[in-house]
């Protein structure tokens, strides 16, 4: 696994910088000459080429114009925009509240046919119960200090999650056993959420597996992630959301999901673990 999911974004920045370097060298222009022509400090060229500074659209157009490679500008700008969306801090995503964030992903949910969901810290979103969502969103809002629109955001998440019962979608869901006992809400909320899991297991579109704490590990617990048609990975870190589309990076998570799935129990054994968590609530 990469040291951090954000490494994918940095690698993409470095790759874009290498493309800029190649364009400059092919034009037989030194970094100093390019900087002088553009009216930049010389260090800006090295920062752009190393990936330590993201290029603006104007930077790219200036670079390609000076190097006589204007035809490559649009592709480079598109690549830069994709990178910008790979690693986005929550404070930016949540600036207008949580409701819009839920709504933004609704088209992706509707278009995806095969979902692979691994949860190591909270219940899978598509099977979350309203009280549990409210408890989770309240914690998030308080921690990040964002606009409190919890009620509307709960409704938006529930609306987005209708895909689990509607349309042609399949959901392979893996859950670490410890998540069954993480208290997000009071006993009543947790009871409703655990019952919701039991109910969700019966849906024809759902395959739910739980990784017992006692299972020999063939893969260590990692960050919660969602795979969409094995083409896109969404990872939720404490400070940011990471989106990965590079096939080689996506494949890392596909392989991780397969390894984690091999440790999970399903059917009766999974129901027993959920039932045991319910009984511990007293």
Short mmCIF file of C-alpha atoms in Angstrom, two decimals:
data_model
loop_
_atom_site.label_atom_id
_atom_site.label_comp_id
_atom_site.label_asym_id
_atom_site.label_seq_id
_atom_site.Cartn_x
_atom_site.Cartn_y
_atom_site.Cartn_z
CA UNK A 1 0.00 0.00 0.00
CA UNK A 2 1.17 3.60 -0.54
CA UNK A 3 2.50 5.39 2.54
CA UNK A 4 -0.54 7.65 2.30
CA UNK A 5 -3.47 7.84 -0.13
CA UNK A 6 -2.48 11.45 -0.76
CA UNK A 7 0.71 10.12 -2.36
CA UNK A 8 -1.34 9.39 -5.49
CA UNK A 9 -2.07 13.10 -5.87
CA UNK A 10 1.56 14.01 -5.32
CA UNK A 11 2.71 11.41 -7.84
CA UNK A 12 0.29 12.87 -10.37
CA UNK A 13 1.65 16.38 -9.71
CA UNK A 14 5.18 15.08 -10.25
CA UNK A 15 4.12 13.37 -13.49
CA UNK A 16 2.58 16.62 -14.74
CA UNK A 17 5.78 18.46 -13.80
CA UNK A 18 7.79 15.92 -15.79
CA UNK A 19 5.60 16.57 -18.83
CA UNK A 20 6.32 20.29 -18.52
CA UNK A 21 10.03 19.53 -18.21
CA UNK A 22 9.95 17.36 -21.35
CA UNK A 23 8.15 20.05 -23.33
CA UNK A 24 10.78 22.59 -22.28
CA UNK A 25 13.70 20.31 -23.15
CA UNK A 26 12.17 19.35 -26.49
CA UNK A 27 12.00 23.08 -27.26
CA UNK A 28 15.70 23.40 -26.27
CA UNK A 29 14.90 26.17 -23.80
CA UNK A 30 16.60 26.44 -20.41
CA UNK A 31 14.56 26.91 -17.26
CA UNK A 32 16.24 30.29 -16.76
CA UNK A 33 15.33 31.46 -20.27
CA UNK A 34 11.74 30.28 -19.89
CA UNK A 35 11.39 32.08 -16.55
CA UNK A 36 12.81 35.31 -18.01
CA UNK A 37 10.46 35.15 -21.00
CA UNK A 38 7.47 34.51 -18.71
CA UNK A 39 8.46 37.18 -16.22
CA UNK A 40 8.76 34.63 -13.39
CA UNK A 41 11.34 34.11 -10.70
CA UNK A 42 13.65 31.31 -11.84
CA UNK A 43 12.68 29.07 -8.91
CA UNK A 44 9.10 28.91 -10.18
CA UNK A 45 10.16 26.72 -13.12
CA UNK A 46 11.88 24.21 -10.85
CA UNK A 47 8.89 24.15 -8.50
CA UNK A 48 6.48 23.47 -11.37
CA UNK A 49 8.72 20.77 -12.84
CA UNK A 50 9.17 18.99 -9.49
CA UNK A 51 5.47 19.00 -8.69
CA UNK A 52 6.00 21.09 -5.57
CA UNK A 53 3.87 23.89 -6.99
CA UNK A 54 0.60 23.23 -8.86
CA UNK A 55 0.45 25.12 -12.16
CA UNK A 56 -2.42 27.46 -12.86
CA UNK A 57 -4.16 27.47 -16.23
CA UNK A 58 -2.30 30.67 -17.07
CA UNK A 59 1.02 29.04 -16.09
CA UNK A 60 0.39 26.13 -18.47
CA UNK A 61 -0.63 28.35 -21.36
CA UNK A 62 2.41 30.58 -20.84
CA UNK A 63 4.73 27.54 -20.65
CA UNK A 64 3.39 25.89 -23.80
CA UNK A 65 3.34 29.19 -25.72
CA UNK A 66 7.00 29.92 -24.97
CA UNK A 67 7.92 26.32 -25.88
CA UNK A 68 5.87 26.36 -29.09
CA UNK A 69 3.61 23.58 -27.80
CA UNK A 70 0.25 25.37 -27.58
CA UNK A 71 -1.56 22.27 -28.89
CA UNK A 72 -0.71 20.45 -25.63
CA UNK A 73 -2.12 23.14 -23.37
CA UNK A 74 -5.70 21.84 -23.14
CA UNK A 75 -4.62 18.30 -22.22
CA UNK A 76 -2.25 19.61 -19.57
CA UNK A 77 -4.93 21.88 -18.11
CA UNK A 78 -7.37 18.95 -17.94
CA UNK A 79 -4.74 16.86 -16.15
CA UNK A 80 -4.11 19.67 -13.66
CA UNK A 81 -7.84 19.97 -12.91
CA UNK A 82 -8.09 16.22 -12.29
CA UNK A 83 -5.19 16.41 -9.84
CA UNK A 84 -6.83 19.31 -8.04
CA UNK A 85 -9.84 17.08 -7.35
CA UNK A 86 -7.80 14.11 -6.11
CA UNK A 87 -6.97 15.46 -2.65
CA UNK A 88 -9.47 17.96 -1.27
CA UNK A 89 -9.52 19.12 2.35
CA UNK A 90 -12.79 18.66 4.24
CA UNK A 91 -12.83 22.31 5.30
CA UNK A 92 -13.17 23.18 1.62
CA UNK A 93 -15.68 20.44 0.80
CA UNK A 94 -17.79 21.20 3.87
CA UNK A 95 -17.63 24.98 3.67
CA UNK A 96 -21.30 25.15 2.67
CA UNK A 97 -22.37 22.34 5.01
CA UNK A 98 -22.75 18.58 4.67
CA UNK A 99 -25.92 18.53 2.59
CA UNK A 100 -24.32 19.66 -0.64
CA UNK A 101 -21.50 17.15 -0.09
CA UNK A 102 -24.04 14.30 -0.01
CA UNK A 103 -25.82 15.60 -3.09
CA UNK A 104 -22.60 15.93 -5.09
CA UNK A 105 -22.03 12.18 -5.00
CA UNK A 106 -25.58 11.21 -5.92
CA UNK A 107 -24.85 10.98 -9.70
CA UNK A 108 -21.83 8.74 -9.03
CA UNK A 109 -23.99 6.43 -6.90
CA UNK A 110 -26.65 6.24 -9.60
CA UNK A 111 -24.12 5.51 -12.38
CA UNK A 112 -22.12 2.88 -10.49
CA UNK A 113 -23.12 -0.75 -10.97
CA UNK A 114 -20.61 -2.49 -8.70
CA UNK A 115 -19.81 -1.06 -5.27
CA UNK A 116 -17.05 -2.43 -3.05
CA UNK A 117 -17.14 -0.84 0.40
CA UNK A 118 -14.66 -1.41 3.23
CA UNK A 119 -15.34 0.16 6.62
CA UNK A 120 -12.84 0.27 9.47
CA UNK A 121 -14.22 3.16 11.52
CA UNK A 122 -17.98 3.56 10.95
CA UNK A 123 -20.95 1.74 9.47
CA UNK A 124 -21.31 1.64 5.66
CA UNK A 125 -23.07 4.78 4.48
CA UNK A 126 -25.62 2.97 2.28
CA UNK A 127 -26.82 0.99 5.32
CA UNK A 128 -26.75 3.77 7.90
CA UNK A 129 -29.90 4.40 9.92
CA UNK A 130 -31.15 8.03 10.33
CA UNK A 131 -30.24 8.33 14.01
CA UNK A 132 -26.76 6.97 13.35
CA UNK A 133 -26.24 9.38 10.43
CA UNK A 134 -27.33 12.28 12.63
CA UNK A 135 -24.91 11.25 15.39
CA UNK A 136 -22.04 10.88 12.91
CA UNK A 137 -22.75 14.17 11.14
CA UNK A 138 -23.04 16.00 14.46
CA UNK A 139 -19.58 14.75 15.45
CA UNK A 140 -18.16 15.79 12.07
CA UNK A 141 -19.78 19.23 12.21
CA UNK A 142 -18.54 19.85 15.75
CA UNK A 143 -15.01 18.65 15.01
CA UNK A 144 -14.52 20.62 11.79
CA UNK A 145 -16.56 23.62 12.95
CA UNK A 146 -18.63 23.68 9.77
CA UNK A 147 -22.18 24.86 9.10
CA UNK A 148 -24.73 22.83 11.06
CA UNK A 149 -27.18 21.47 8.50
CA UNK A 150 -27.36 17.98 10.00
CA UNK A 151 -31.10 17.42 9.47
CA UNK A 152 -30.95 18.29 5.77
CA UNK A 153 -27.72 16.33 5.34
CA UNK A 154 -29.32 13.21 6.90
CA UNK A 155 -32.18 13.46 4.41
CA UNK A 156 -29.71 13.90 1.53
CA UNK A 157 -27.69 10.83 2.55
CA UNK A 158 -30.83 8.71 2.88
CA UNK A 159 -31.97 9.87 -0.55
CA UNK A 160 -28.56 9.05 -2.03
CA UNK A 161 -28.60 5.62 -0.41
CA UNK A 162 -31.82 4.57 -2.14
CA UNK A 163 -29.65 2.98 -4.84
CA UNK A 164 -29.22 -0.01 -2.53
CA UNK A 165 -32.89 -0.85 -3.06
CA UNK A 166 -33.43 0.61 -6.51
CA UNK A 167 -31.84 0.04 -9.91
CA UNK A 168 -29.25 -2.41 -11.13
CA UNK A 169 -26.52 -2.17 -8.46
CA UNK A 170 -24.56 -4.67 -6.38
CA UNK A 171 -22.87 -3.98 -3.05
CA UNK A 172 -20.00 -6.01 -1.62
CA UNK A 173 -19.54 -4.62 1.89
CA UNK A 174 -16.79 -5.47 4.38
CA UNK A 175 -16.83 -4.37 7.99
CA UNK A 176 -14.23 -4.73 10.72
CA UNK A 177 -15.92 -6.34 13.76
CA UNK A 178 -14.83 -3.50 16.05
CA UNK A 179 -17.09 -1.12 14.10
CA UNK A 180 -20.09 -2.98 15.53
CA UNK A 181 -19.15 -1.64 18.96
CA UNK A 182 -18.01 1.89 18.15
CA UNK A 183 -20.62 4.08 19.90
CA UNK A 184 -21.81 6.80 17.56
CA UNK A 185 -24.99 7.71 19.41
CA UNK A 186 -26.75 6.26 22.45
CA UNK A 187 -27.91 2.68 22.98
CA UNK A 188 -31.16 3.30 21.11
CA UNK A 189 -29.31 4.63 18.07
CA UNK A 190 -26.81 1.78 18.10
CA UNK A 191 -29.57 -0.82 18.45
CA UNK A 192 -31.44 0.63 15.47
CA UNK A 193 -28.21 0.69 13.43
CA UNK A 194 -27.33 -2.92 14.21
CA UNK A 195 -30.86 -4.03 13.34
CA UNK A 196 -30.48 -2.07 10.10
CA UNK A 197 -27.37 -4.11 9.30
CA UNK A 198 -29.28 -7.35 9.85
CA UNK A 199 -32.03 -6.08 7.58
CA UNK A 200 -29.57 -4.96 4.93
CA UNK A 201 -28.03 -8.42 4.75
CA UNK A 202 -31.29 -9.78 3.38
CA UNK A 203 -31.31 -7.44 0.37
CA UNK A 204 -30.58 -9.31 -2.89
CA UNK A 205 -28.14 -6.59 -3.96
CA UNK A 206 -26.02 -6.85 -0.81
CA UNK A 207 -23.18 -9.17 0.21
CA UNK A 208 -22.11 -8.24 3.76
CA UNK A 209 -18.95 -9.66 5.32
CA UNK A 210 -17.54 -9.00 8.78
CA UNK A 211 -13.87 -9.47 9.59
CA UNK A 212 -13.66 -11.01 13.09
CA UNK A 213 -11.18 -9.48 15.47
CA UNK A 214 -9.85 -12.98 16.09
CA UNK A 215 -9.24 -13.70 12.38
CA UNK A 216 -5.60 -14.23 11.36
CA UNK A 217 -4.73 -11.15 9.33
CA UNK A 218 -3.81 -11.57 5.68
CA UNK A 219 -4.19 -7.77 5.36
CA UNK A 220 -3.89 -5.14 8.06
CA UNK A 221 -6.84 -2.80 8.78
CA UNK A 222 -6.61 0.23 6.50
CA UNK A 223 -8.57 3.43 6.01
CA UNK A 224 -12.22 3.22 5.01
CA UNK A 225 -12.58 3.26 1.22
CA UNK A 226 -15.20 2.84 -1.51
CA UNK A 227 -14.58 1.33 -4.95
CA UNK A 228 -16.88 2.31 -7.80
CA UNK A 229 -16.92 -0.19 -10.68
CA UNK A 230 -13.24 -0.86 -9.90
CA UNK A 231 -12.47 2.40 -11.74
CA UNK A 232 -12.54 5.00 -8.98
CA UNK A 233 -11.56 4.90 -5.31
CA UNK A 234 -12.84 7.36 -2.71
CA UNK A 235 -10.95 7.45 0.60
CA UNK A 236 -11.98 9.45 3.65
CA UNK A 237 -9.05 10.68 5.73
CA UNK A 238 -9.40 12.80 8.84
CA UNK A 239 -8.41 15.98 7.04
CA UNK A 240 -9.35 15.35 3.42
CA UNK A 241 -11.14 13.28 0.82
CA UNK A 242 -8.92 11.47 -1.67
CA UNK A 243 -10.15 10.40 -5.10
CA UNK A 244 -8.06 8.01 -7.18
CA UNK A 245 -8.66 7.10 -10.83
CA UNK A 246 -5.19 6.02 -12.02
CA UNK A 247 -5.61 2.30 -12.92
CA UNK A 248 -2.42 1.21 -11.12
CA UNK A 249 -3.50 2.97 -7.91
CA UNK A 250 -7.08 1.69 -8.16
CA UNK A 251 -5.71 -1.83 -8.54
CA UNK A 252 -3.96 -1.51 -5.17
CA UNK A 253 -7.35 -1.08 -3.50
CA UNK A 254 -8.98 -3.81 -5.58
CA UNK A 255 -6.29 -6.21 -4.36
CA UNK A 256 -6.64 -4.96 -0.78
CA UNK A 257 -10.40 -5.52 -0.90
CA UNK A 258 -9.86 -9.06 -2.17
CA UNK A 259 -7.41 -9.81 0.67
CA UNK A 260 -9.74 -8.33 3.28
CA UNK A 261 -12.69 -10.23 1.85
CA UNK A 262 -10.80 -13.50 2.32
CA UNK A 263 -10.80 -12.93 6.10
CA UNK A 264 -14.50 -12.04 6.40
CA UNK A 265 -17.35 -14.24 7.57
CA UNK A 266 -20.76 -13.98 5.96
CA UNK A 267 -24.27 -15.32 6.36
CA UNK A 268 -25.02 -16.99 9.68
CA UNK A 269 -21.57 -16.28 11.13
CA UNK A 270 -21.85 -12.58 10.31
CA UNK A 271 -25.36 -12.41 11.77
CA UNK A 272 -24.03 -13.99 14.97
CA UNK A 273 -21.45 -11.23 15.36
CA UNK A 274 -24.11 -8.55 14.87
CA UNK A 275 -26.45 -10.30 17.30
CA UNK A 276 -23.67 -10.50 19.89
CA UNK A 277 -23.12 -6.74 19.55
CA UNK A 278 -26.86 -6.18 20.09
CA UNK A 279 -26.82 -8.34 23.20
CA UNK A 280 -23.91 -6.34 24.64
CA UNK A 281 -26.11 -3.27 24.55
CA UNK A 282 -28.16 -4.91 27.29
#
